[in-house]
Short mmCIF file of C-alpha atoms in Angstrom, two decimals:
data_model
loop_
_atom_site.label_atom_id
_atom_site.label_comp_id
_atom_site.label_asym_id
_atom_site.label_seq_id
_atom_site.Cartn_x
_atom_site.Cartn_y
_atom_site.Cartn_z
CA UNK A 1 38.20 60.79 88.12
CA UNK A 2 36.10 57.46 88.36
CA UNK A 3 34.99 56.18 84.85
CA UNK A 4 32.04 54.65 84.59
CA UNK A 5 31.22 51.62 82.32
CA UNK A 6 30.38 52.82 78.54
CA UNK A 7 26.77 52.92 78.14
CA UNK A 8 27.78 52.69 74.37
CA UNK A 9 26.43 49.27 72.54
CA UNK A 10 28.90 47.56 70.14
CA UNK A 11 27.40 47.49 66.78
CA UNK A 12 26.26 43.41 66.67
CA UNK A 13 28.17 41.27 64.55
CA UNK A 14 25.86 39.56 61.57
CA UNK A 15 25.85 36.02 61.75
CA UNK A 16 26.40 35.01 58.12
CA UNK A 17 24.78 32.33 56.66
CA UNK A 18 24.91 30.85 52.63
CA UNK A 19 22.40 29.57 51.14
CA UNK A 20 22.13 28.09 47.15
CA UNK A 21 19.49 29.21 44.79
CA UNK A 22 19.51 25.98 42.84
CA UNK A 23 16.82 24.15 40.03
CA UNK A 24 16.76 23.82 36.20
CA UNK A 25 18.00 25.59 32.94
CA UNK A 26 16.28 28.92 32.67
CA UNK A 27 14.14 28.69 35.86
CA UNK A 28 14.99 32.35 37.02
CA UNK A 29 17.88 31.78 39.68
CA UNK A 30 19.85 34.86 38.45
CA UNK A 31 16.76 36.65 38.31
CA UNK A 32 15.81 35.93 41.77
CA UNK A 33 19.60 36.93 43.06
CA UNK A 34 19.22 39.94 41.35
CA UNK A 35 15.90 40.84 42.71
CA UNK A 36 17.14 40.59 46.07
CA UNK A 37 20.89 41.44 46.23
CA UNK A 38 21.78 44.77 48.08
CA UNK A 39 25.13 44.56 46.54
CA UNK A 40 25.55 44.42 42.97
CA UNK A 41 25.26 40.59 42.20
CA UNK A 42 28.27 38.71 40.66
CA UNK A 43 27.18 36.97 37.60
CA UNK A 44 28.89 34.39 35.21
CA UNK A 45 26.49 34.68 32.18
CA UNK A 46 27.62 33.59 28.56
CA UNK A 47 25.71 34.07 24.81
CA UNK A 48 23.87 31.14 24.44
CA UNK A 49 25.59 29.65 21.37
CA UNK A 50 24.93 27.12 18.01
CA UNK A 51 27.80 24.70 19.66
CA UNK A 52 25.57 24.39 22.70
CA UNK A 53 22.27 24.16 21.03
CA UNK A 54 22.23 20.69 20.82
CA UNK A 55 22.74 20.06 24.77
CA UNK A 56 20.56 23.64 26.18
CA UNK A 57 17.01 22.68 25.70
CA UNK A 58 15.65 25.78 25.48
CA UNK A 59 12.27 24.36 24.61
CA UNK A 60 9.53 26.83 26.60
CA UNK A 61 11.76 29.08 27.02
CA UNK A 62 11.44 32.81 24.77
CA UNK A 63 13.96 35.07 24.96
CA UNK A 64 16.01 33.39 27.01
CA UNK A 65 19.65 34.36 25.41
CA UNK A 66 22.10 33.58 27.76
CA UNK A 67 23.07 31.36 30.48
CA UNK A 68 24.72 30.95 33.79
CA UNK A 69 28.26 28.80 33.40
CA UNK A 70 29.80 29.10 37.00
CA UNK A 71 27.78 30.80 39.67
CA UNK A 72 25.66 34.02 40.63
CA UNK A 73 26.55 35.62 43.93
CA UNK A 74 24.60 38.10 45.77
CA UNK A 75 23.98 38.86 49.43
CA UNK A 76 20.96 40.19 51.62
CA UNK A 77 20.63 41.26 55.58
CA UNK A 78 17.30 40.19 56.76
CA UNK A 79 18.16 41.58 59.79
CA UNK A 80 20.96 43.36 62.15
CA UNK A 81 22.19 39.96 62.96
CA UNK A 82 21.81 37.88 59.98
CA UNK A 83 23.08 37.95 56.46
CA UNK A 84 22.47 35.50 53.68
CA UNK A 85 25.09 35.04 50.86
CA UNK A 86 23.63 34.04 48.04
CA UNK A 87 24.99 31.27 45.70
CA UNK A 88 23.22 30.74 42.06
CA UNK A 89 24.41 27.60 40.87
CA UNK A 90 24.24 26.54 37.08
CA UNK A 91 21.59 24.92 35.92
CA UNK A 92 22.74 22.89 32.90
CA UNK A 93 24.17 18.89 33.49
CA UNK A 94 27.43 20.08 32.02
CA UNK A 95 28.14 22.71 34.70
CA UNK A 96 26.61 20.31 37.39
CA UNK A 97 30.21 19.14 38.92
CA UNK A 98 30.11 22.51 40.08
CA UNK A 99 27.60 22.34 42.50
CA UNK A 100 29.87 19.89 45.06
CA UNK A 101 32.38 23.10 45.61
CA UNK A 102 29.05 25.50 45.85
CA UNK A 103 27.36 23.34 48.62
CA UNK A 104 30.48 23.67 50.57
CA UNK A 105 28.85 24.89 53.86
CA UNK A 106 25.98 26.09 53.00
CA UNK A 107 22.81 26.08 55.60
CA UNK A 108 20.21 24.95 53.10
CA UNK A 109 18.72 25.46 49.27
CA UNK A 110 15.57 27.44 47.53
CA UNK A 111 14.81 25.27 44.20
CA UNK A 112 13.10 27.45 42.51
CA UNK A 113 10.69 25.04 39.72
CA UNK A 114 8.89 26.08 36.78
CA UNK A 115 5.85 24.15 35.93
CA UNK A 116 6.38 24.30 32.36
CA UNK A 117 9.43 22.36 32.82
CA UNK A 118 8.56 20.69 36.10
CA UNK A 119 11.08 17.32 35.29
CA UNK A 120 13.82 20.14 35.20
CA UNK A 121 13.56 20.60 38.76
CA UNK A 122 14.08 16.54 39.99
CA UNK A 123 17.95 16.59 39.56
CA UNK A 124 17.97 19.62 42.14
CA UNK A 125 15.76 17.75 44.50
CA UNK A 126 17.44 14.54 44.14
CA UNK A 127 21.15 16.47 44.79
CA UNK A 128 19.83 17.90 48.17
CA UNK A 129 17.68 15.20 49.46
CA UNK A 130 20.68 12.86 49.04
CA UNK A 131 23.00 15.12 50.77
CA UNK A 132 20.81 15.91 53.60
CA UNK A 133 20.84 19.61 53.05
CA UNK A 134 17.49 21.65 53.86
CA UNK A 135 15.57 22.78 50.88
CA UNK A 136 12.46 24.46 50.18
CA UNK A 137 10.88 24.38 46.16
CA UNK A 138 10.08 27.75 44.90
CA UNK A 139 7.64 27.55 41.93
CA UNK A 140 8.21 30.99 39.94
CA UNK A 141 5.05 31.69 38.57
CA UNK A 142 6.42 32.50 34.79
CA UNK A 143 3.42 34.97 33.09
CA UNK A 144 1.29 32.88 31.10
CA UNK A 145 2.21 29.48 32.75
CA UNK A 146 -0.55 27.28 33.99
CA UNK A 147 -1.79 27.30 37.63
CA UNK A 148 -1.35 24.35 39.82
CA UNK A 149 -2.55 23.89 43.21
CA UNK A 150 0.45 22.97 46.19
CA UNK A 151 -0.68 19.53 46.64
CA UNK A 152 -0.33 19.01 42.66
CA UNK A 153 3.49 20.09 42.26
CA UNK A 154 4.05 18.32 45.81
CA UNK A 155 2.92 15.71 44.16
CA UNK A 156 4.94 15.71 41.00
CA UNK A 157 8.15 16.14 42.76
CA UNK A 158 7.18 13.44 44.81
CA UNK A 159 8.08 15.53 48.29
CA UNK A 160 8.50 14.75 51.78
CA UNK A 161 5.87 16.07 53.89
CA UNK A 162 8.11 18.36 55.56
CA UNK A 163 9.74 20.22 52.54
CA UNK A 164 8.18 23.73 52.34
CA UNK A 165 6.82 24.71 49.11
CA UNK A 166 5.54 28.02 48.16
CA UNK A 167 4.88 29.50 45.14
CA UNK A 168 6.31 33.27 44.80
CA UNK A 169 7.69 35.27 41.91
CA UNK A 170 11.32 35.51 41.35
CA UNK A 171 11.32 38.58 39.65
CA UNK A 172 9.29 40.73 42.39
CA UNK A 173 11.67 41.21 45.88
CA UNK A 174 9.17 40.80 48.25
CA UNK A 175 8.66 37.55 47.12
CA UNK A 176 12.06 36.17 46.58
CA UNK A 177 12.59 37.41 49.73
CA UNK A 178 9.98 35.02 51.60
CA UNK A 179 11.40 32.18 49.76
CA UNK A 180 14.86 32.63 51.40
CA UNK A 181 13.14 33.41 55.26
CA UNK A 182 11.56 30.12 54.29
CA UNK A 183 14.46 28.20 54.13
CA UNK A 184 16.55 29.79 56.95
CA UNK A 185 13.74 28.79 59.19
CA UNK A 186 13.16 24.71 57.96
CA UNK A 187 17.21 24.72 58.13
CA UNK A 188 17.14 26.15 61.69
CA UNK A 189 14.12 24.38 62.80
CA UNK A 190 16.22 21.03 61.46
CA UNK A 191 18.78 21.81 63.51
CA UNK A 192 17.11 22.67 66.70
CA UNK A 193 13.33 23.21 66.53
CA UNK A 194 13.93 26.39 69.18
CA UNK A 195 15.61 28.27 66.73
CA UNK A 196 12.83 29.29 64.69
CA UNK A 197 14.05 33.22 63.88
CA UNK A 198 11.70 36.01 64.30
CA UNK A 199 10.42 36.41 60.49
CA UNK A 200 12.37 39.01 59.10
#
């Protein structure tokens, strides 16, 4: 008996990618993991405590109770064939010798800003533009915050021209999601400007 050739598919194998959710001190990275993690998200949260009140500036910041002191780790499939892991990297200056081991292979950043606390968001900028790793700036639009137009917090952070900058909210999937498309696509049109993905 003659077999024919299986007219079966293999299941396609995900390319996985990681990417950092990086920025300042209460800016809403474990948030946005959270938001758009289809596993349950790995965090490293600790009390905020009196010994560390002196070095957390939690100025602008109500409610916020506790803080990330290693990473957060989530993951998302945007599609059949691609998978983002999710790294949330610390953002006090004490934890900040972490972020060397996190960018360890990782295809580009979201830095998410807050425009109360805009200054917050330079060391994150600084870290990637000096390493040459893709980025886009995220401004989480905290209720009750001011309003700025693009071109202002472009601007502010002083920018290149071809950083993408968006504003979204980190708490609301949808739009944590189109911060992360964002990014895959500057990294892969970096790399080779053919390889613009399909938007998820």
């Amino acid at each position: 008996m003659a077999f024919g050739r299986s007219s079966v598919r293999k299941p396609v194998e995900p390319v996985a990618l990681k990417i950092l959710v990086a920025g300042g001190f209460g800016v809403g990275k474990t948030t946005l993991v959270g938001a758009v993690s289809e596993i349950r998200p790995l965090r490293t949260e600790e009390v905020l405590s009196e010994a560390g009140r002196p070095v957390d500036d939690t100025a602008g910041l109500t409610g916020k109770t506790t803080t990330t002191v290693a990473m957060d780790f989530g993951r998302i499939t945007l599609r059949d064939d691609l998978v983002l892991y999710l790294f949330g990297t610390p953002g006090q200056e004490r934890f900040w010798f972490l972020w060397d081991e996190l960018a360890q292979g990782a295809l580009g950043a979201v830095v998410l800003a807050d425009t109360r606390r805009l200054a917050d968001s330079f060391a994150a900028v600084d870290y990637f533009e000096r390493r040459g790793i893709p980025f886009t700036v995220a401004v989480n639009c905290f209720d009750g915050a001011e309003r700025f137009p693009a071109a202002s917090v472009r601007a502010a952070l002083d920018l290149d021209p071809g950083v993408p900058l968006m504003m979204c909210d980190a708490r609301e999937r949808d739009s944590a999601k189109l911060a992360l498309v964002a990014v895959v696509e500057h990294a892969l049109e970096r790399v080779d400007p053919e390889r613009r993905p399909a938007s998820a």
